[in-house]
Amino acid sequence: MEQTKENKMGTMPVNKLLISMSLPMMVSMLVQALYNVVDSIFVSRVNEAALTAVSLAFPIQTLMIAVAGGTCVGINAVLSKALGEKEQERANDAAASGIVLMAISYLLFLLIGIFVTKGFYLSQTKDEQIVQYGVEYLSIACCCSFGLFAQFVFERLLQSTGRTFYIMITQGTGAIINIILDPIFIFGLCGMPRMGVAGAAVATVTGQIIAGMIAFLINSKKNDDIQISIRKLRLRGDIVGQIYKIGVPSMIMQAIGSVMTYGMNLILISFTSTATAVFGVYFKLQSFIFMPVFGMNNGLVPILAYNYGAGRRDRFVQALKCGIFYAVGIMAVGVVIFQSIPHVLLGFFEASEEMLAIGVPALRTISLCFVMAGFSIICGTSFQALGNAVYSMLISIARQLLVLLPAAYLLSLAGNVDYVWWSFPIAELVSLMMTVFFLIRINRKVIRHIGEEVQSMPGQA
C-alpha cells in the first residue's frame, strides 16, 4: 500500500464519513448493551440477591473498562495522528506499545480477582448470600479478563484506521455468544451443570475471549495501514508517554465512575438492598441510550485526530457539529422512553412492588439529564482528540466526585431515597457549564488555529 495515499478520513464527505465509521460501532455497542441487560435479566431470575450481587460488582468492572478504554483512547489518538502525518513507523510503534500495555493491565486485574474480590464485597454488605454470589461472579470476570483487554486493543487498532465495520462483527459475535450461553450456564441447560451467578460470568468472559481472537485475526488479515509482528512487540518510552498523556485523563474519568458507583451503592444500601438493585438496573437500561452515543464517540475520535494532524480545520469543525447534533437527538429519544414507560423497563427484571416503587421515580428523575450528557460527551471527545483530555478529566471529577456524591449524600439525609436521584441532574448541569467554558477556551486557543502551521503532537490549550 502506498504510504502517501490519503486515508478516507481526510477525503470522504464528513457527514457520510461519521455515519459510515460510527454506525457499525453504534450497532455493535447496542448489541453489547443488549447482552449486558440480558445478563441481568437472567440473573434476576435466580433471585434479587443475585441481581444485587451483580450490581455491586459494577465498580470493579467499571475500573477494568476504564483502564482498557483509557489506554485505547491514547493509542487511538497517537496512532490516528501519526497516520494523518504519514509517519508509518510511529503508527506501528503505537500499536505495538499498546498491545504490551494491555497485557500488563490484564495482570493487574488477575491479581485483583485473586486477592481483592471478597474484601470488596464485605466493604459494601454483610449479607452472606450477596457476598457469596458476588465473589463467584467477580473472581471469574477479573481472572479471565484477558479476553476483554485483547478485544479492546485489537478493536481500537481497527477503529484507528477507519475499519469500524469489522468492530461490529467482533462485538456482535461476542455479545451473541454471551446471550446464547447465559441461560445455558446459569440454569444448567443442554446438559450443562447449573452454575447460577457464576454461569453469567463464564458466559461473559467466553464471549470476550472469542471476540478478542476474531479482532486479532482481522487485524492480521485486513488491516494493512499498520504492520505488527511478535518480534516488534515492545514498549517505546516516548510513545507510551504520549499514549498515557492522552489516555490517563480518560482512564481517570472512567475510574471516577467506579468510585462514584461504589459511593452510590453505599448510600443506597443504607436504605435497602433493593435501592442498590435499582441503581444497577438503571445502569443496564441507560446503556441502551448511552452506548450508541459512545459508539459515535468512538467513530468520531479518529476523524477529529486525523484532521487535526492533517491541518484540516473545516473538516474538524464539521465533524464536531455533526457529532453533537446526532448525540443530542439520540439522548432526546432516551428521555422520552424513560419518562413514558419506566414500569415496562423495570418489568424485564422481575421487579417487585418495592423495586417498582423505588425504580419508577429513579428512571424518570435521572433521565432528565440525558440531553445535557450527550452534548458534554461529544465535546469531551474533541478535547481528547486535541490532546487536552485533562479538560474532560476535570469535568468528570467535578460532576461525579465534587457534585454528584456530596449531593446524593446530603439529599439522602432527608430520609427519602427518591430525593437521592436528583443528584444526577444537578451534577450534569454543573458538567454542562464547565464543558461550555472549556469548549470556548479550546476553540479560541487551538481549534481556530488548526492548519495555520504544522502541528506537533497535541498541544496544551
Short mmCIF file of C-alpha atoms in Angstrom, two decimals:
data_model
loop_
_atom_site.label_atom_id
_atom_site.label_comp_id
_atom_site.label_asym_id
_atom_site.label_seq_id
_atom_site.Cartn_x
_atom_site.Cartn_y
_atom_site.Cartn_z
CA MET A 1 0.00 0.00 0.00
CA GLU A 2 1.27 3.46 -0.88
CA GLN A 3 2.02 5.24 2.38
CA THR A 4 1.33 8.62 0.73
CA LYS A 5 -2.21 7.60 -0.20
CA GLU A 6 -4.77 9.73 1.61
CA ASN A 7 -6.89 7.89 4.16
CA LYS A 8 -10.67 8.23 3.75
CA MET A 9 -10.75 10.26 6.99
CA GLY A 10 -9.20 13.11 5.03
CA THR A 11 -11.27 12.84 1.83
CA MET A 12 -14.78 11.42 2.37
CA PRO A 13 -17.62 13.94 2.99
CA VAL A 14 -17.72 14.48 6.75
CA ASN A 15 -21.33 13.54 7.46
CA LYS A 16 -21.06 10.38 5.37
CA LEU A 17 -17.71 9.58 6.99
CA LEU A 18 -19.06 10.00 10.52
CA ILE A 19 -22.07 7.81 9.78
CA SER A 20 -20.01 5.14 8.00
CA MET A 21 -17.48 4.97 10.84
CA SER A 22 -19.94 5.34 13.71
CA LEU A 23 -22.93 3.29 12.58
CA PRO A 24 -21.20 -0.12 12.77
CA MET A 25 -19.87 0.78 16.22
CA MET A 26 -23.27 2.08 17.34
CA VAL A 27 -24.90 -1.16 16.24
CA SER A 28 -22.23 -3.29 17.90
CA MET A 29 -22.45 -1.30 21.13
CA LEU A 30 -26.23 -1.60 21.09
CA VAL A 31 -25.75 -5.36 20.86
CA GLN A 32 -23.31 -5.09 23.78
CA ALA A 33 -25.90 -3.12 25.73
CA LEU A 34 -28.41 -5.83 24.91
CA TYR A 35 -26.24 -8.59 26.32
CA ASN A 36 -25.49 -6.53 29.43
CA VAL A 37 -29.21 -6.20 30.01
CA VAL A 38 -29.94 -9.84 29.13
CA ASP A 39 -27.19 -10.86 31.59
CA SER A 40 -29.00 -9.08 34.42
CA ILE A 41 -32.43 -10.26 33.28
CA PHE A 42 -31.32 -13.89 33.55
CA VAL A 43 -29.56 -13.25 36.87
CA SER A 44 -32.73 -11.61 38.25
CA ARG A 45 -34.48 -14.95 37.63
CA VAL A 46 -32.18 -16.53 40.24
CA ASN A 47 -33.29 -14.07 42.95
CA GLU A 48 -32.96 -10.41 43.93
CA ALA A 49 -29.81 -11.13 45.98
CA ALA A 50 -28.12 -12.37 42.80
CA LEU A 51 -29.14 -9.20 40.96
CA THR A 52 -27.81 -7.08 43.83
CA ALA A 53 -24.51 -9.01 43.80
CA VAL A 54 -24.02 -8.33 40.10
CA SER A 55 -24.93 -4.66 40.65
CA LEU A 56 -22.34 -4.35 43.44
CA ALA A 57 -19.67 -5.74 41.09
CA PHE A 58 -20.10 -2.75 38.79
CA PRO A 59 -17.35 -0.53 40.33
CA ILE A 60 -14.62 -3.12 39.66
CA GLN A 61 -15.96 -3.85 36.19
CA THR A 62 -16.07 -0.12 35.51
CA LEU A 63 -12.46 0.19 36.67
CA MET A 64 -11.44 -2.62 34.34
CA ILE A 65 -13.11 -0.92 31.40
CA ALA A 66 -11.59 2.41 32.48
CA VAL A 67 -8.06 1.04 32.29
CA ALA A 68 -8.69 -0.70 28.96
CA GLY A 69 -10.72 2.13 27.43
CA GLY A 70 -8.47 4.94 28.66
CA THR A 71 -5.34 3.26 27.33
CA CYS A 72 -7.07 2.69 24.00
CA VAL A 73 -8.11 6.36 23.76
CA GLY A 74 -4.42 7.22 23.93
CA ILE A 75 -3.48 4.52 21.41
CA ASN A 76 -6.24 5.70 19.10
CA ALA A 77 -5.24 9.38 19.16
CA VAL A 78 -1.49 8.75 18.78
CA LEU A 79 -1.93 6.19 16.00
CA SER A 80 -4.54 8.18 14.03
CA LYS A 81 -2.48 11.36 14.24
CA ALA A 82 0.63 9.51 13.08
CA LEU A 83 -1.28 8.21 10.06
CA GLY A 84 -2.57 11.73 9.35
CA GLU A 85 1.04 12.98 9.38
CA LYS A 86 2.16 10.00 7.22
CA GLU A 87 4.51 8.70 9.95
CA GLN A 88 4.15 4.95 9.35
CA GLU A 89 6.85 3.77 11.76
CA ARG A 90 5.39 5.81 14.60
CA ALA A 91 1.94 4.33 13.90
CA ASN A 92 3.37 0.80 14.03
CA ASP A 93 5.18 1.56 17.31
CA ALA A 94 2.00 2.98 18.82
CA ALA A 95 0.14 -0.23 18.00
CA ALA A 96 2.92 -2.46 19.38
CA SER A 97 3.29 -0.45 22.59
CA GLY A 98 -0.48 -0.50 23.08
CA ILE A 99 -0.65 -4.30 22.88
CA VAL A 100 2.07 -4.67 25.52
CA LEU A 101 0.38 -2.14 27.82
CA MET A 102 -2.88 -4.05 27.64
CA ALA A 103 -1.15 -7.30 28.58
CA ILE A 104 0.31 -5.59 31.65
CA SER A 105 -3.13 -4.22 32.53
CA TYR A 106 -4.60 -7.74 32.48
CA LEU A 107 -2.02 -8.93 35.02
CA LEU A 108 -3.20 -6.19 37.40
CA PHE A 109 -6.80 -7.40 37.29
CA LEU A 110 -5.75 -11.03 37.59
CA LEU A 111 -4.28 -10.10 40.99
CA ILE A 112 -7.46 -8.17 41.90
CA GLY A 113 -9.56 -11.21 41.01
CA ILE A 114 -7.46 -13.47 43.23
CA PHE A 115 -6.89 -11.27 46.28
CA VAL A 116 -9.41 -8.38 46.40
CA THR A 117 -12.92 -9.51 45.47
CA LYS A 118 -14.10 -10.84 48.85
CA GLY A 119 -12.89 -7.82 50.80
CA PHE A 120 -14.50 -5.57 48.17
CA TYR A 121 -17.93 -7.15 48.75
CA LEU A 122 -17.60 -7.22 52.53
CA SER A 123 -16.93 -3.47 52.47
CA GLN A 124 -20.40 -2.95 50.98
CA THR A 125 -22.61 -5.56 52.65
CA LYS A 126 -22.61 -8.25 55.32
CA ASP A 127 -25.32 -10.30 53.60
CA GLU A 128 -23.65 -13.70 53.20
CA GLN A 129 -25.66 -14.72 50.15
CA ILE A 130 -24.89 -11.49 48.29
CA VAL A 131 -21.18 -11.82 49.18
CA GLN A 132 -21.06 -15.44 48.01
CA TYR A 133 -22.77 -14.65 44.71
CA GLY A 134 -20.58 -11.59 44.20
CA VAL A 135 -17.24 -13.33 44.82
CA GLU A 136 -18.20 -16.12 42.40
CA TYR A 137 -19.14 -13.62 39.70
CA LEU A 138 -16.37 -11.05 40.07
CA SER A 139 -13.48 -13.51 40.53
CA ILE A 140 -14.24 -15.10 37.17
CA ALA A 141 -14.77 -11.71 35.47
CA CYS A 142 -11.36 -10.42 36.66
CA CYS A 143 -9.21 -13.57 36.37
CA CYS A 144 -10.39 -14.25 32.81
CA SER A 145 -10.36 -10.61 31.66
CA PHE A 146 -7.56 -11.23 29.14
CA GLY A 147 -10.30 -11.59 26.53
CA LEU A 148 -11.69 -8.15 27.36
CA PHE A 149 -8.26 -6.48 27.10
CA ALA A 150 -7.45 -8.26 23.84
CA GLN A 151 -10.83 -7.27 22.41
CA PHE A 152 -10.34 -3.62 23.39
CA VAL A 153 -6.88 -3.18 21.90
CA PHE A 154 -7.39 -5.05 18.62
CA GLU A 155 -10.76 -3.39 18.01
CA ARG A 156 -9.23 0.04 18.60
CA LEU A 157 -6.48 -0.69 16.08
CA LEU A 158 -9.24 -1.28 13.55
CA GLN A 159 -11.02 1.88 14.68
CA SER A 160 -7.85 3.98 14.42
CA THR A 161 -7.50 3.09 10.76
CA GLY A 162 -11.16 3.62 9.87
CA ARG A 163 -12.20 -0.07 9.74
CA THR A 164 -15.13 0.21 12.11
CA PHE A 165 -17.30 -2.25 10.17
CA TYR A 166 -15.18 -5.12 11.44
CA ILE A 167 -15.74 -3.97 15.03
CA MET A 168 -19.44 -4.58 14.52
CA ILE A 169 -18.56 -8.18 13.63
CA THR A 170 -16.31 -8.77 16.65
CA GLN A 171 -18.52 -7.09 19.24
CA GLY A 172 -21.68 -8.55 17.77
CA THR A 173 -20.23 -12.05 17.77
CA GLY A 174 -19.06 -11.76 21.38
CA ALA A 175 -22.40 -10.39 22.50
CA ILE A 176 -24.44 -13.06 20.73
CA ILE A 177 -22.27 -15.82 22.20
CA ASN A 178 -22.82 -14.31 25.65
CA ILE A 179 -26.58 -14.12 25.19
CA ILE A 180 -26.75 -17.74 24.00
CA LEU A 181 -24.53 -19.08 26.79
CA ASP A 182 -26.16 -17.09 29.63
CA PRO A 183 -29.24 -19.30 30.15
CA ILE A 184 -27.24 -22.46 29.39
CA PHE A 185 -24.66 -21.80 32.10
CA ILE A 186 -26.90 -20.04 34.64
CA PHE A 187 -29.76 -22.57 34.61
CA GLY A 188 -27.89 -25.70 33.52
CA LEU A 189 -29.48 -26.27 30.11
CA CYS A 190 -28.25 -28.60 27.33
CA GLY A 191 -26.65 -30.99 29.81
CA MET A 192 -24.51 -28.30 31.47
CA PRO A 193 -24.38 -28.06 35.28
CA ARG A 194 -26.44 -25.27 36.87
CA MET A 195 -23.86 -22.56 37.69
CA GLY A 196 -26.11 -19.70 38.80
CA VAL A 197 -24.41 -16.31 39.02
CA ALA A 198 -21.02 -17.85 38.17
CA GLY A 199 -22.55 -19.00 34.88
CA ALA A 200 -23.28 -15.39 33.90
CA ALA A 201 -19.60 -14.54 34.40
CA VAL A 202 -18.42 -17.58 32.42
CA ALA A 203 -20.74 -16.66 29.54
CA THR A 204 -19.43 -13.08 29.55
CA VAL A 205 -15.72 -13.92 29.52
CA THR A 206 -16.25 -16.61 26.86
CA GLY A 207 -17.82 -14.03 24.56
CA GLN A 208 -14.98 -11.59 25.24
CA ILE A 209 -12.26 -14.18 24.53
CA ILE A 210 -13.79 -15.22 21.22
CA ALA A 211 -14.33 -11.57 20.19
CA GLY A 212 -10.70 -10.76 21.06
CA MET A 213 -9.45 -13.65 18.94
CA ILE A 214 -11.57 -12.57 15.97
CA ALA A 215 -10.36 -8.94 16.28
CA PHE A 216 -6.74 -10.16 16.31
CA LEU A 217 -7.26 -12.25 13.18
CA ILE A 218 -8.99 -9.40 11.32
CA ASN A 219 -6.09 -7.07 12.11
CA SER A 220 -3.65 -9.68 10.84
CA LYS A 221 -5.51 -10.21 7.56
CA LYS A 222 -7.30 -6.93 6.79
CA ASN A 223 -5.52 -4.00 8.45
CA ASP A 224 -2.69 -3.02 6.10
CA ASP A 225 -2.40 0.53 7.49
CA ILE A 226 -0.29 -0.82 10.35
CA GLN A 227 2.26 -3.62 10.45
CA ILE A 228 2.79 -5.54 13.68
CA SER A 229 4.90 -8.62 14.38
CA ILE A 230 5.60 -10.51 17.59
CA ARG A 231 9.29 -9.57 17.33
CA LYS A 232 8.39 -5.88 17.42
CA LEU A 233 6.08 -6.06 20.45
CA ARG A 234 7.94 -3.73 22.79
CA LEU A 235 7.38 -0.57 24.79
CA ARG A 236 8.78 2.62 23.29
CA GLY A 237 9.14 5.17 26.07
CA ASP A 238 8.14 8.30 24.14
CA ILE A 239 5.13 6.53 22.60
CA VAL A 240 3.99 5.20 25.98
CA GLY A 241 4.32 8.72 27.38
CA GLN A 242 2.09 10.15 24.64
CA ILE A 243 -0.44 7.31 24.99
CA TYR A 244 -0.81 7.92 28.70
CA LYS A 245 -0.67 11.70 28.36
CA ILE A 246 -3.88 11.45 26.37
CA GLY A 247 -5.24 8.21 27.83
CA VAL A 248 -4.74 8.69 31.58
CA PRO A 249 -7.23 11.57 31.88
CA SER A 250 -9.80 9.40 30.08
CA MET A 251 -8.84 6.49 32.33
CA ILE A 252 -9.28 8.65 35.41
CA MET A 253 -12.62 9.90 34.11
CA GLN A 254 -13.94 6.38 33.80
CA ALA A 255 -12.28 5.25 37.03
CA ILE A 256 -14.02 8.11 38.78
CA GLY A 257 -17.22 6.44 37.61
CA SER A 258 -16.10 3.38 39.55
CA VAL A 259 -15.61 5.46 42.70
CA MET A 260 -18.96 7.16 42.12
CA THR A 261 -20.77 3.85 41.73
CA TYR A 262 -19.14 2.45 44.87
CA GLY A 263 -20.14 5.56 46.82
CA MET A 264 -23.70 5.50 45.49
CA ASN A 265 -24.02 1.82 46.40
CA LEU A 266 -23.02 2.63 49.99
CA ILE A 267 -25.55 5.47 50.15
CA LEU A 268 -28.38 3.44 48.60
CA ILE A 269 -27.84 0.22 50.53
CA SER A 270 -28.35 2.25 53.73
CA PHE A 271 -31.99 2.49 52.60
CA THR A 272 -32.45 -1.07 51.27
CA SER A 273 -30.62 -3.56 49.05
CA THR A 274 -33.49 -3.09 46.58
CA ALA A 275 -32.39 0.52 46.02
CA THR A 276 -28.94 -0.78 45.09
CA ALA A 277 -30.50 -3.28 42.70
CA VAL A 278 -32.50 -0.44 41.11
CA PHE A 279 -29.29 1.56 40.63
CA GLY A 280 -27.69 -1.45 38.92
CA VAL A 281 -30.74 -1.93 36.70
CA TYR A 282 -30.67 1.76 35.76
CA PHE A 283 -27.08 1.44 34.56
CA LYS A 284 -28.01 -1.55 32.43
CA LEU A 285 -31.02 0.24 30.91
CA GLN A 286 -29.30 3.57 30.28
CA SER A 287 -26.61 1.74 28.30
CA PHE A 288 -29.19 1.38 25.50
CA ILE A 289 -29.21 5.18 25.23
CA PHE A 290 -25.58 5.94 26.03
CA MET A 291 -23.95 3.11 24.04
CA PRO A 292 -25.00 4.48 20.62
CA VAL A 293 -23.56 7.86 21.65
CA PHE A 294 -20.34 6.19 22.82
CA GLY A 295 -20.29 4.30 19.51
CA MET A 296 -20.48 7.62 17.67
CA ASN A 297 -17.89 8.96 20.08
CA ASN A 298 -15.51 6.14 19.12
CA GLY A 299 -16.09 6.78 15.44
CA LEU A 300 -15.53 10.50 15.91
CA VAL A 301 -12.17 10.32 17.76
CA PRO A 302 -10.04 9.14 14.80
CA ILE A 303 -11.80 11.56 12.43
CA LEU A 304 -11.01 14.53 14.69
CA ALA A 305 -7.47 13.35 15.45
CA TYR A 306 -6.69 12.64 11.79
CA ASN A 307 -7.93 16.00 10.51
CA TYR A 308 -6.20 17.80 13.38
CA GLY A 309 -2.95 16.12 12.37
CA ALA A 310 -3.62 16.92 8.70
CA GLY A 311 -4.39 20.59 9.50
CA ARG A 312 -7.98 20.41 8.19
CA ARG A 313 -9.89 22.79 10.46
CA ASP A 314 -13.01 22.82 8.27
CA ARG A 315 -13.42 19.06 8.48
CA PHE A 316 -12.63 19.02 12.20
CA VAL A 317 -15.36 21.57 12.99
CA GLN A 318 -17.92 19.98 10.69
CA ALA A 319 -17.35 16.55 12.26
CA LEU A 320 -17.75 18.01 15.76
CA LYS A 321 -21.02 19.75 14.86
CA CYS A 322 -22.44 16.57 13.28
CA GLY A 323 -21.47 14.56 16.35
CA ILE A 324 -23.24 16.99 18.70
CA PHE A 325 -26.38 17.02 16.56
CA TYR A 326 -26.72 13.23 16.45
CA ALA A 327 -25.80 12.71 20.12
CA VAL A 328 -28.35 15.22 21.39
CA GLY A 329 -31.01 13.64 19.17
CA ILE A 330 -30.31 10.13 20.48
CA MET A 331 -30.43 11.35 24.08
CA ALA A 332 -33.74 13.13 23.49
CA VAL A 333 -35.25 9.82 22.37
CA GLY A 334 -33.90 8.29 25.57
CA VAL A 335 -35.65 10.89 27.69
CA VAL A 336 -38.99 10.12 26.03
CA ILE A 337 -38.58 6.36 26.62
CA PHE A 338 -37.56 6.65 30.28
CA GLN A 339 -40.30 9.14 31.04
CA SER A 340 -43.09 7.23 29.32
CA ILE A 341 -42.58 3.52 30.11
CA PRO A 342 -40.45 3.08 33.27
CA HIS A 343 -42.79 0.32 34.55
CA VAL A 344 -42.22 -1.70 31.39
CA LEU A 345 -38.44 -1.31 31.57
CA LEU A 346 -38.28 -2.45 35.18
CA GLY A 347 -40.66 -5.32 34.49
CA PHE A 348 -37.96 -7.06 32.45
CA PHE A 349 -36.04 -7.61 35.71
CA GLU A 350 -38.82 -9.34 37.64
CA ALA A 351 -39.33 -6.09 39.57
CA SER A 352 -41.15 -6.49 42.87
CA GLU A 353 -43.61 -3.86 44.10
CA GLU A 354 -40.83 -2.38 46.21
CA MET A 355 -38.48 -2.21 43.22
CA LEU A 356 -41.17 -0.53 41.12
CA ALA A 357 -41.89 2.00 43.88
CA ILE A 358 -38.20 2.96 44.01
CA GLY A 359 -37.34 2.44 40.35
CA VAL A 360 -40.04 4.40 38.53
CA PRO A 361 -39.17 7.80 40.06
CA ALA A 362 -35.47 6.92 39.75
CA LEU A 363 -35.64 6.38 35.98
CA ARG A 364 -37.80 9.46 35.40
CA THR A 365 -35.62 11.74 37.51
CA ILE A 366 -32.18 10.63 36.26
CA SER A 367 -33.21 10.70 32.59
CA LEU A 368 -33.79 14.46 32.82
CA CYS A 369 -30.03 14.91 32.39
CA PHE A 370 -29.61 12.79 29.23
CA VAL A 371 -29.61 15.62 26.66
CA MET A 372 -27.03 17.62 28.62
CA ALA A 373 -24.89 14.49 28.89
CA GLY A 374 -24.98 13.92 25.12
CA PHE A 375 -23.60 17.38 24.42
CA SER A 376 -20.87 17.01 27.05
CA ILE A 377 -19.77 13.57 25.81
CA ILE A 378 -19.15 14.75 22.26
CA CYS A 379 -17.38 17.92 23.34
CA GLY A 380 -15.19 15.80 25.61
CA THR A 381 -14.23 13.79 22.52
CA SER A 382 -12.87 16.92 20.86
CA PHE A 383 -10.82 17.72 23.96
CA GLN A 384 -9.25 14.25 23.82
CA ALA A 385 -8.56 14.38 20.07
CA LEU A 386 -6.76 17.71 20.57
CA GLY A 387 -4.61 16.29 23.36
CA ASN A 388 -6.49 18.20 26.08
CA ALA A 389 -8.14 15.22 27.73
CA VAL A 390 -7.35 16.86 31.06
CA TYR A 391 -10.36 19.12 30.43
CA SER A 392 -12.62 16.07 30.25
CA MET A 393 -10.99 14.72 33.38
CA LEU A 394 -11.65 17.92 35.32
CA ILE A 395 -15.29 17.92 34.21
CA SER A 396 -15.70 14.29 35.25
CA ILE A 397 -14.09 14.87 38.64
CA ALA A 398 -16.37 17.84 39.29
CA ARG A 399 -19.51 16.02 38.14
CA GLN A 400 -19.07 12.67 39.89
CA LEU A 401 -16.92 13.38 42.92
CA LEU A 402 -17.32 17.05 43.80
CA VAL A 403 -21.03 17.36 42.96
CA LEU A 404 -22.83 14.03 42.48
CA LEU A 405 -21.71 12.10 45.57
CA PRO A 406 -21.92 15.03 48.02
CA ALA A 407 -25.33 15.99 46.62
CA ALA A 408 -26.54 12.39 46.87
CA TYR A 409 -25.34 12.11 50.46
CA LEU A 410 -26.93 15.40 51.52
CA LEU A 411 -30.21 14.51 49.82
CA SER A 412 -30.17 11.08 51.48
CA LEU A 413 -30.21 12.77 54.90
CA ALA A 414 -33.83 13.72 54.24
CA GLY A 415 -34.64 10.02 54.65
CA ASN A 416 -36.34 9.61 51.26
CA VAL A 417 -34.47 7.64 48.57
CA ASP A 418 -36.43 9.47 45.83
CA TYR A 419 -34.51 12.65 46.65
CA VAL A 420 -31.15 10.93 46.01
CA TRP A 421 -31.84 10.57 42.29
CA TRP A 422 -31.95 14.37 41.86
CA SER A 423 -28.18 14.44 42.40
CA PHE A 424 -27.76 13.25 38.79
CA PRO A 425 -29.46 16.21 37.02
CA ILE A 426 -27.74 18.60 39.45
CA ALA A 427 -24.31 17.14 38.65
CA GLU A 428 -24.94 17.10 34.90
CA LEU A 429 -25.92 20.76 34.91
CA VAL A 430 -22.59 21.65 36.51
CA SER A 431 -20.86 19.44 33.92
CA LEU A 432 -22.62 21.26 31.07
CA MET A 433 -21.50 24.67 32.30
CA MET A 434 -17.88 23.52 32.62
CA THR A 435 -18.00 21.89 29.17
CA VAL A 436 -19.19 25.10 27.51
CA PHE A 437 -16.45 27.09 29.28
CA PHE A 438 -13.68 24.70 28.14
CA LEU A 439 -15.09 24.48 24.60
CA ILE A 440 -14.96 28.25 24.22
CA ARG A 441 -11.41 28.26 25.59
CA ILE A 442 -10.08 25.46 23.38
CA ASN A 443 -11.78 26.93 20.31
CA ARG A 444 -10.07 30.25 20.89
CA LYS A 445 -6.62 28.79 21.57
CA VAL A 446 -6.49 25.69 19.36
CA ILE A 447 -9.38 24.89 17.01
CA ARG A 448 -9.48 28.20 15.16
CA HIS A 449 -5.72 27.90 14.54
CA ILE A 450 -5.73 24.37 13.09
CA GLY A 451 -3.93 24.40 9.75
CA GLU A 452 -2.18 27.73 10.28
CA GLU A 453 1.10 25.91 10.93
CA VAL A 454 2.39 22.36 11.12
CA GLN A 455 1.04 20.81 14.29
CA SER A 456 3.27 18.98 16.70
CA MET A 457 1.89 16.28 19.00
CA PRO A 458 -1.36 17.61 20.54
CA GLY A 459 -0.54 20.76 22.45
CA GLN A 460 -1.95 22.31 25.56
CA ALA A 461 -4.78 24.80 25.29
#
